Every structure is written in C-alpha cells, then in structure tokens.
CSV table of C-alpha atoms and ligand atoms in Angstrom, one decimal:
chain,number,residue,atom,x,y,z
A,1,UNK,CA,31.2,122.8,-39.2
A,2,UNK,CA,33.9,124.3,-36.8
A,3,UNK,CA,31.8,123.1,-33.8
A,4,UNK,CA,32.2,119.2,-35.3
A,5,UNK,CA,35.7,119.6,-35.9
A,6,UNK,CA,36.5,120.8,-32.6
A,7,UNK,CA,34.3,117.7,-31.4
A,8,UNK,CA,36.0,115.2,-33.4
A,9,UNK,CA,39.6,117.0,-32.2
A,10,UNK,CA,38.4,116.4,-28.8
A,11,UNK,CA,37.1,113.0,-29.2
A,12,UNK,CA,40.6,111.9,-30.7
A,13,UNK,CA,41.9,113.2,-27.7
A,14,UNK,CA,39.9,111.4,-25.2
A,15,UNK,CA,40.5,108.4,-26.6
A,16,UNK,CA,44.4,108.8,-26.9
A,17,UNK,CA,43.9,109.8,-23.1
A,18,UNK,CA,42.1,106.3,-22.0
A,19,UNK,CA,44.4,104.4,-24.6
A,20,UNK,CA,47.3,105.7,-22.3
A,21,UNK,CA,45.5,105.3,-19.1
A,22,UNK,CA,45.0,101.4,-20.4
A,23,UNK,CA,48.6,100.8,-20.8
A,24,UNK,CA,49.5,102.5,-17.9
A,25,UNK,CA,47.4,100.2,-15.8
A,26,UNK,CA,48.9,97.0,-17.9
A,27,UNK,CA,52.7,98.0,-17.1
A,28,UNK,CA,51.8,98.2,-13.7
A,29,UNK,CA,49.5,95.1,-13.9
A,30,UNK,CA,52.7,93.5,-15.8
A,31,UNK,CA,55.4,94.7,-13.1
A,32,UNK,CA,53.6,92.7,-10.9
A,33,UNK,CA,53.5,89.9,-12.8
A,34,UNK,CA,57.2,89.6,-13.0
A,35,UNK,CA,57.2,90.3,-9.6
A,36,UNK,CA,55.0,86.9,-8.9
A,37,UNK,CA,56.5,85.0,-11.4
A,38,UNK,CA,53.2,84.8,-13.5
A,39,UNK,CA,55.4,84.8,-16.7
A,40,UNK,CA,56.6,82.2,-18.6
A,41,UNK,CA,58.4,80.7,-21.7
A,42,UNK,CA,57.1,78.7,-24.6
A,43,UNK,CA,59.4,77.1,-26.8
A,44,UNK,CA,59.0,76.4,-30.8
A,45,UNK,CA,61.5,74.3,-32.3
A,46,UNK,CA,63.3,75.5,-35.9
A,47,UNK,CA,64.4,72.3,-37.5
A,48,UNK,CA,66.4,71.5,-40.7
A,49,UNK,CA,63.6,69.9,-43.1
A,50,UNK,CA,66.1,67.9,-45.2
A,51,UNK,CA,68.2,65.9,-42.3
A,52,UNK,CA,65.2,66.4,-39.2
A,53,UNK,CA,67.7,68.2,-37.2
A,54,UNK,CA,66.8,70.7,-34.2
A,55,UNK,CA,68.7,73.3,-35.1
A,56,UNK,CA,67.3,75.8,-32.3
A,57,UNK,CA,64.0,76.9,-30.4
A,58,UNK,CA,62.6,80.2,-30.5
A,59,UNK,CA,61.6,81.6,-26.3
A,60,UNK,CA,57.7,83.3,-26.6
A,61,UNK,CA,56.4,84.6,-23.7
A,62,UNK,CA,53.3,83.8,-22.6
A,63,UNK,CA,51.7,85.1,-19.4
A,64,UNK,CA,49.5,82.9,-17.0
A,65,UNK,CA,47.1,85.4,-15.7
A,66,UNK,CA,45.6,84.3,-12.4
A,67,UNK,CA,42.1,85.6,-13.8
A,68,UNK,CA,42.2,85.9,-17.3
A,69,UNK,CA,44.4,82.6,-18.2
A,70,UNK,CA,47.4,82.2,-20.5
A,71,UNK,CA,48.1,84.9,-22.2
A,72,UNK,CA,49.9,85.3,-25.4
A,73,UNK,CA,52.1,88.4,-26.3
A,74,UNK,CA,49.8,89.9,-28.6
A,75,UNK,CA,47.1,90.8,-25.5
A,76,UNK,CA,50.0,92.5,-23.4
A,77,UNK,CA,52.9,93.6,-25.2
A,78,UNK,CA,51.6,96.3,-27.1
A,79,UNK,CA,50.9,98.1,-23.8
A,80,UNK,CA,54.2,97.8,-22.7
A,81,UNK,CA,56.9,98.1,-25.1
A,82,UNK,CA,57.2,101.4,-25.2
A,83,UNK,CA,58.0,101.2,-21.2
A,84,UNK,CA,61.1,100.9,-19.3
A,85,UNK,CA,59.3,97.1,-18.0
A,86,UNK,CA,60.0,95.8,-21.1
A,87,UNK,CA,63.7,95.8,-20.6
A,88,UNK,CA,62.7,94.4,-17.0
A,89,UNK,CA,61.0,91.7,-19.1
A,90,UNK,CA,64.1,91.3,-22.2
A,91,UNK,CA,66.5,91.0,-18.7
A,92,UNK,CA,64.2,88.3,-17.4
A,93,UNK,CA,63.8,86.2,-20.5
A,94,UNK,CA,67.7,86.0,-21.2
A,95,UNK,CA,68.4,84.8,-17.8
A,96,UNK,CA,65.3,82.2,-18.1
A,97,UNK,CA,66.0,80.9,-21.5
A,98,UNK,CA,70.0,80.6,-20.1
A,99,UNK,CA,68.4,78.1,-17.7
A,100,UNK,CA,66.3,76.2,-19.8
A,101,UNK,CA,69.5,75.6,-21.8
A,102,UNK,CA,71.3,73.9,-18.5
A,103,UNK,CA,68.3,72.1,-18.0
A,104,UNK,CA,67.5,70.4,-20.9
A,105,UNK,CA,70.9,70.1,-21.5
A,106,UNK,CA,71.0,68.0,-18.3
A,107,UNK,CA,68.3,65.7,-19.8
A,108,UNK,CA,70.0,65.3,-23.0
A,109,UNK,CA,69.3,67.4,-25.2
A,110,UNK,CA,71.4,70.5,-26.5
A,111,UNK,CA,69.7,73.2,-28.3
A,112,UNK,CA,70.1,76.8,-28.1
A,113,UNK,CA,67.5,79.0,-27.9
A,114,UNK,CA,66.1,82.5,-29.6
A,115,UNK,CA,65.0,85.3,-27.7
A,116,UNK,CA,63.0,88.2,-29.1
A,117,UNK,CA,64.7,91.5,-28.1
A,118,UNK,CA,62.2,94.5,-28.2
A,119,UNK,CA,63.3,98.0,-30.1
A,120,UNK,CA,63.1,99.8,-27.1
A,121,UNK,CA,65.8,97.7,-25.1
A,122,UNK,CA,68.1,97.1,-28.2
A,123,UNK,CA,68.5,101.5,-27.4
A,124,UNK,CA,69.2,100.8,-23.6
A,125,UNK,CA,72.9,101.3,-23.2
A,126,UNK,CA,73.4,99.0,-20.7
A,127,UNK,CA,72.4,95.8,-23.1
A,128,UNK,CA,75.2,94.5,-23.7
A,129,UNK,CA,76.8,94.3,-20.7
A,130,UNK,CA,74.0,92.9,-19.0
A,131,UNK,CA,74.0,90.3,-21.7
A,132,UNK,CA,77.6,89.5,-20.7
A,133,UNK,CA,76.7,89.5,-16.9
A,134,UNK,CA,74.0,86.8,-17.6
A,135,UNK,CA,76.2,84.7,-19.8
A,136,UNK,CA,79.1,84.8,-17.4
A,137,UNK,CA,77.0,83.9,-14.6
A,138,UNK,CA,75.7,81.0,-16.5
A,139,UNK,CA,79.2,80.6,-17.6
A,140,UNK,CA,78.2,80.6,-21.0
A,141,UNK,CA,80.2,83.1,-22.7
A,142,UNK,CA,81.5,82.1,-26.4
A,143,UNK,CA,79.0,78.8,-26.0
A,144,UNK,CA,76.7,79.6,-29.4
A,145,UNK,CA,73.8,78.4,-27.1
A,146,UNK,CA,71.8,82.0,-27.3
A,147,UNK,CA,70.9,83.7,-30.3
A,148,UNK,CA,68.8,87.3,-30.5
A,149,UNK,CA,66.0,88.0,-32.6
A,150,UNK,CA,65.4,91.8,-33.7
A,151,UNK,CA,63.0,92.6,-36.4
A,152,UNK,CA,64.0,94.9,-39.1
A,153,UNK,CA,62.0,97.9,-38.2
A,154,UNK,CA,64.4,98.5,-35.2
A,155,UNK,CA,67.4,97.4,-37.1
A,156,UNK,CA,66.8,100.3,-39.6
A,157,UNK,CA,65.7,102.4,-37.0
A,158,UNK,CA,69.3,103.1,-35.8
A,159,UNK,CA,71.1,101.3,-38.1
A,160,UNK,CA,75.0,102.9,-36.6
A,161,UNK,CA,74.0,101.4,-33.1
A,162,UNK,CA,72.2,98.3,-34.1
A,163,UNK,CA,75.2,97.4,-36.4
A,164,UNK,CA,77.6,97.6,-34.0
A,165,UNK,CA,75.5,96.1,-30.9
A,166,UNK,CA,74.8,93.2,-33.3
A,167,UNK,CA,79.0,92.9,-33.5
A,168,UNK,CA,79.3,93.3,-29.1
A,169,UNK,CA,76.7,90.3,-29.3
A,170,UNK,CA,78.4,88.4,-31.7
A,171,UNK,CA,81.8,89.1,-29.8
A,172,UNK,CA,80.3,86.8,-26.6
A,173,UNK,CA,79.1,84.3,-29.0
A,174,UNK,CA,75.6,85.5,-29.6
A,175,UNK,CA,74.1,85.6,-33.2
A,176,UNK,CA,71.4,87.9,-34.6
A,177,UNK,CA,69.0,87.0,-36.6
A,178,UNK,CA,66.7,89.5,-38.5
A,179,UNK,CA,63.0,88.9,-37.7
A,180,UNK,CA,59.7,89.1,-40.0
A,181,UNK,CA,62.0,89.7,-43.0
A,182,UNK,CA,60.3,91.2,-45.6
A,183,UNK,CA,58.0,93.5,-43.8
A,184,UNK,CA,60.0,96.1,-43.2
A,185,UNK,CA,61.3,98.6,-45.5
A,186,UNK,CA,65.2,97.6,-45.6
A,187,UNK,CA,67.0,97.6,-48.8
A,188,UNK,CA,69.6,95.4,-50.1
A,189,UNK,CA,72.1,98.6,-48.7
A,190,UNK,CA,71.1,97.8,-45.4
A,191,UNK,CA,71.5,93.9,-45.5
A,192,UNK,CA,74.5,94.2,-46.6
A,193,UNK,CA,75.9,96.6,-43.6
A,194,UNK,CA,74.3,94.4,-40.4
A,195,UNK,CA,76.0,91.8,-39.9
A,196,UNK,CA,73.2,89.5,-38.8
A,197,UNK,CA,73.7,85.6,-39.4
A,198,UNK,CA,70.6,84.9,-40.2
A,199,UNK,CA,66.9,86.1,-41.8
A,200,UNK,CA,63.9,84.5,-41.1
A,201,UNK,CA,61.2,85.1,-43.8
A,202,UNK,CA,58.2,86.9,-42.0
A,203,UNK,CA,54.8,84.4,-41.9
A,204,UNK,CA,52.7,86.1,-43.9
A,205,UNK,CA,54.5,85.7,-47.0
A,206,UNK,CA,55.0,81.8,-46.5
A,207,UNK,CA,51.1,81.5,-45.5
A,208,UNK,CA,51.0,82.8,-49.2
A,209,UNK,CA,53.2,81.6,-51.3
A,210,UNK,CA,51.0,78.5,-52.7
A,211,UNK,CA,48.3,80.5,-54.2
A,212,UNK,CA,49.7,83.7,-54.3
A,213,UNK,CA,52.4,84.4,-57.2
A,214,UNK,CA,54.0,87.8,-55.8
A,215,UNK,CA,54.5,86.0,-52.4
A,216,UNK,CA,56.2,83.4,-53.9
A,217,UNK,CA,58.5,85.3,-55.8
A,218,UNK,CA,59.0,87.3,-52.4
A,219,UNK,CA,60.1,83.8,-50.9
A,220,UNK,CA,62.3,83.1,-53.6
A,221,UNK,CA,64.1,86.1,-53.5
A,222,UNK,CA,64.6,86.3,-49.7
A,223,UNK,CA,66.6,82.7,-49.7
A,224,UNK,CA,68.4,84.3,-53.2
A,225,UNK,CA,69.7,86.5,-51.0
A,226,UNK,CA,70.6,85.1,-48.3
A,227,UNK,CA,72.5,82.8,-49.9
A,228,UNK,CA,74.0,85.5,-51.6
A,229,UNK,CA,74.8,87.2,-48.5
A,230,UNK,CA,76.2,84.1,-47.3
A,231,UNK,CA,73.0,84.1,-44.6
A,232,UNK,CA,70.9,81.1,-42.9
A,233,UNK,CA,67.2,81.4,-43.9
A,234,UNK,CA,64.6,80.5,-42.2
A,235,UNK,CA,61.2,80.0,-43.2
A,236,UNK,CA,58.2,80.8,-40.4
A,237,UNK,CA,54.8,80.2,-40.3
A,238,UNK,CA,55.2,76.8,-42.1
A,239,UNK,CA,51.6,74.9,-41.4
A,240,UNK,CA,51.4,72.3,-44.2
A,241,UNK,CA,53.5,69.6,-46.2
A,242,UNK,CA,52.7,71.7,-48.9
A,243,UNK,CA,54.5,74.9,-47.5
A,244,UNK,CA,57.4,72.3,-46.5
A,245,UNK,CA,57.7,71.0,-50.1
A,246,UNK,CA,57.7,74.7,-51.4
A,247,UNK,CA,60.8,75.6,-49.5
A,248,UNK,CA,62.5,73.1,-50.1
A,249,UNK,CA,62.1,73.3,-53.9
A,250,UNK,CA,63.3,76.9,-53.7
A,251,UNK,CA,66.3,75.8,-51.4
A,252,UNK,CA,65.1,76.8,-47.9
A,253,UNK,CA,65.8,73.8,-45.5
A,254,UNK,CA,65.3,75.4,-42.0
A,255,UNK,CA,61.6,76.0,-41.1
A,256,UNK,CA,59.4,77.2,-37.8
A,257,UNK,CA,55.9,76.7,-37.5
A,258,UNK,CA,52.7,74.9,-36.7
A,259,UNK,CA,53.1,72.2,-39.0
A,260,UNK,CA,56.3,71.1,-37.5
A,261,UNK,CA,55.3,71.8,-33.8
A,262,UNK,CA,53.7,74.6,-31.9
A,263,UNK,CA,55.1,76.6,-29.4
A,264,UNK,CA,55.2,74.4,-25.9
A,265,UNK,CA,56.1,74.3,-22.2
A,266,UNK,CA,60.0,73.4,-21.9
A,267,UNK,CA,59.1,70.1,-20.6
A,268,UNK,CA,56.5,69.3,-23.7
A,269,UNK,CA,59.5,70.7,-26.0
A,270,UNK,CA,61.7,68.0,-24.4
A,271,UNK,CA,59.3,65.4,-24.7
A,272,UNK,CA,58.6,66.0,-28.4
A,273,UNK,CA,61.9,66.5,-29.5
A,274,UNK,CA,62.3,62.6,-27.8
A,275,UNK,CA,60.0,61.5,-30.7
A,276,UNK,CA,60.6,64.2,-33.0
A,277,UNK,CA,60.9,62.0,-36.6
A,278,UNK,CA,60.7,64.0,-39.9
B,301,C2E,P1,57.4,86.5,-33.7
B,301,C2E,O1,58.8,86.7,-33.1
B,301,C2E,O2,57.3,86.7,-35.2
B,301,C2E,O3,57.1,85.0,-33.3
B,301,C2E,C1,56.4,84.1,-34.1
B,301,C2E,C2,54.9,84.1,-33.8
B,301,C2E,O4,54.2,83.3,-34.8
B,301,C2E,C3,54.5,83.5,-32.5
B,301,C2E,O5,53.4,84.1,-32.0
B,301,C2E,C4,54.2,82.0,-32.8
B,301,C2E,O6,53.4,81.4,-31.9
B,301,C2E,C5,53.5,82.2,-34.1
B,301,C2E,N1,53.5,81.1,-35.0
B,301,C2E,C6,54.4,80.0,-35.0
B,301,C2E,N2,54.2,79.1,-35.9
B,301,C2E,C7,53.1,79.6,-36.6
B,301,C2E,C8,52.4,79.1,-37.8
B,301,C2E,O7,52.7,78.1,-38.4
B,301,C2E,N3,51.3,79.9,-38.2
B,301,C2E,C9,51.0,81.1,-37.6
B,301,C2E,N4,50.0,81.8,-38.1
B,301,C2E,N5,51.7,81.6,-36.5
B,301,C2E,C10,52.7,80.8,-36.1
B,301,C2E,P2,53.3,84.6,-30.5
B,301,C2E,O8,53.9,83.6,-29.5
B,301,C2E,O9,51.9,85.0,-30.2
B,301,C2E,O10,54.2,85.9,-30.4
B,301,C2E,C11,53.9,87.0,-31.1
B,301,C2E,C12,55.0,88.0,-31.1
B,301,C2E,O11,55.3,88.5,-29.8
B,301,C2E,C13,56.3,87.5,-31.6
B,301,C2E,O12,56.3,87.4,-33.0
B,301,C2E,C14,57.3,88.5,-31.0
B,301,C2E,O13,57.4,89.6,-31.9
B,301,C2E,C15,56.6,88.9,-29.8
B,301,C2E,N6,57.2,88.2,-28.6
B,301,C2E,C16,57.0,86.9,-28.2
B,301,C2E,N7,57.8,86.6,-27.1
B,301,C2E,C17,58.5,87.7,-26.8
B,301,C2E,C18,59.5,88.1,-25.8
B,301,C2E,O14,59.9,87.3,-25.0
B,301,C2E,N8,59.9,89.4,-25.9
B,301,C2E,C19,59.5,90.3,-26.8
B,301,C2E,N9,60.1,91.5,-26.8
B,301,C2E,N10,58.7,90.0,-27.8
B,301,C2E,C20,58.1,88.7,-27.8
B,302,CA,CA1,60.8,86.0,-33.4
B,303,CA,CA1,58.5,86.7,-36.9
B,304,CA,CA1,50.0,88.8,-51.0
C-alpha cells in the first residue's frame, strides 16, 4: 500500500541518518586518536618464495583503542574514508613508515615498506608534494625505500589523474603497485595506460585456486600478464604450502600472507626476519 511504501521510504531514511550520525562520531573519535597517538603500524613481509628474500613489507594500520583494544582497519575505516581525516591518517602513515625504515635500517635490516593510499587522498591535490616534503625531510628522495599501494577501483576511477600521479610518485622514487587485482573491473586497456610496477593478485582468488578451477585460471592469467606487461606479481593471501607450491608452478615467486608471516609490531618484524629461513 501507499502508506507501507512511504514507511519503508522513511525507514531507509532513518537508518541512512544514524549510519551517518555513526561515522560522524568515529571521525571525530579517530581525530582524536591521531591526536593521542593511539595509532599504529603492523608490518607483513612480501618475500621472494624461490631465493627466501624480503623483498618489502606492507604498513597496516591498526588502532589500540584504550577501551575496545586493537583494532584492525576493517572496524574503523569504513567510517572514515570518505572524510578529510583520512588524508590526516595517509600523511601520518608516510611519515611513520619513513621512520620505521631509518630504524630498522639502523638495526640491520633494509627493507622498504608499502603503504595503502586511500581513493579519497589519491584526489587531494596537495599529495604529491606532501609526499616530497616527507621524503625530503627524511632525506629519502630517489631511495626506492617507499612504495604506494592503490587498489584498482580508484585507479579506474580517474584514470587521467591517477596515471599521471602514479608518474610524480615514480619521479621521487616511489613505485605503485595495483592492489586486490582482479576485483575491480579494469581491462587490459587500462593496464596497459598506468604505469604501475607492480600487481598484486587480490586474496580471494589465491584462497581459491586449489579447489576452484575459474580461480585458478584467474591466477594464471594475472602473472600471464604481468609478465607480459613486464610487471612484478604478487601473490596475497598465501596461508598454506600448498598455495606456495601453486604459484610457483604458474611462475609467481613473490608472496604475502599468513603462511609466510602475519602482520606484526616493527620490532616482532625485525625479530622474525632475524630467523626468517624459507
Ligand atoms: P589490503 O591492502 O588488501 O591488505 C591485506 C589484508 O589481508 C590485511 O588485512 C592483512 O592482514 C590480510 N591478510 C594478510 N595475509 C592474509 C592471509 O594469508 N589470509 C587472509 N585471509 N588475510 C590476510 P587488514 O590489516 O585487516 O587490512 C584490511 C584493509 O584495510 C587493507 O587491505 C587495506 O585496504 C586497508 N588498510 C590497512 N592499512 C591501511 C592504511 O594505513 N591506510 C589505508 N588507507 N588503508 C589501510
Ligand atoms: Ca594493500
Ligand atoms: Ca589487497
Ligand atoms: Ca570462485
């Protein structure tokens, strides 16, 4: 009846009004957090299967809530990346992991580091140069010890603007790499105009592959083409020997994921990658 549909338009309503009221409370719950240092950095190591080489580490934020404990992304991030914080947050996690690379580096061990760089502050203008102003004040410009991770949703959303931000990056010595690959709905066309150096094969088709033929053939075609693109691929969510052995079968050497290591607090990164043996 009219009178149901006019209920049901209003209920839709109301609850689009307290989802917004919820993440209105969280970005100002989450300014704060910056604000008191309640954030910080996990690191997971990418490593070449083949030689046992740490090729990188990705940064994942995680959030130590003083009532609710550590947080991962998924609990906060949706309420906040459609916000101006989360370039407050993209700022603050270039700058950290550009410290985590001094340290460690200071303790021995040399291996740059991935950050995940939201849609929202890929559009910011300013970007870039604050990319620069953090890697000249860490005097790490041209130093191939950063690399940005942008998934391929935003990379096709503005594909003019991403293309050439992904060239500024690459300018200062910062890579791209193209994030849950596969999910999205790019086309070879696009591949082959962003010039990204590397894709990493989303999770859910590598969780797959084993007992699911279409996934498989996904997997195989992704590292096809990357290595007809002349790109690094990376396989994530790797959990099992079995998944390892896969990859490497098809030709895929580089691999994230549980079965190599979790994600971990720098210091536990630095102590694992002490004893890391393939
Ligand atoms: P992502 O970039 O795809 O990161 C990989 C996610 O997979 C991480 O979840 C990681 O903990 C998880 N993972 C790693 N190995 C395995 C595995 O073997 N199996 C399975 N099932 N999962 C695995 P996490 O840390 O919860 O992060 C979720 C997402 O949040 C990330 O997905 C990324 O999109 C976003 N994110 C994380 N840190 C940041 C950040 O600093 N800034 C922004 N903008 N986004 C971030
Ligand atoms: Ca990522
Ligand atoms: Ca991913
Ligand atoms: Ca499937």
């Amino acid at each position: 009846s009219k009178q149901t549909g006019k209920n049901s338009y209003f209920f839709y309503d109301d609850n689009q009004d307290a989802v917004a009221i919820e993440h209105h409370r969280m970005v100002h719950r989450f300014r704060q957090a910056l604000a008191e240092r309640e954030l910080v950095l996990h690191y997971q190591p990418k490593v070449n299967m083949r030689s046992g080489r740490i090729m990188g580490a990705e940064a994942l934020i995680r959030w130590h809530h003083p009532e609710r404990g550590l947080l991962p992304p998924g609990e906060f991030l949706p309420a906040i990346e459609n916000d101006a914080v989360i370039e407050d947050l993209g700022d603050w996690v270039v700058g950290e992991a550009l410290r985590q690379v001094a340290t460690w580096e200071r303790a021995g061990l040399t291996v740059p580091i991935s950050v995940n760089i939201s849609p929202r502050h890929l559009q910011s203008p300013r970007f870039v140069e604050r990319l620069e102003r953090h890697l000249r004040d860490a005097g790490r410009l041209h130093q191939s010890c950063l690399e940005i991770e942008i998934t391929e949703t935003a990379a096709i959303h503005d594909l003019r603007h991403i293309t050439r931000l992904i060239e500024e990056c690459r300018a200062l010595g910062v890579p791209s790499a193209l994030d849950d690959f596969g999910t999205g709905y790019s086309s070879l066309t696009y591949l082959k105009l962003l010039p990204v150096h590397t894709l990493k094969i989303d999770k859910s088709f590598i969780l797959d592959m084993a007992r699911d033929a279409e996934d498989h053939a996904i997997v195989s075609g992704v590292i096809g083409l990357a290595r007809a693109f002349d790109l690094i691929v990376i396989a994530e969510g790797v959990e099992t020997t079995d998944h390892g052995l896969l990859l490497l079968a098809l030709g895929c050497d580089f691999a994230q994921g549980y079965g190599i290591a979790p994600p971990m607090a720098a210091d536990r990164f630095l102590e694992w990658a002490r004893h890391w043996r393939p």
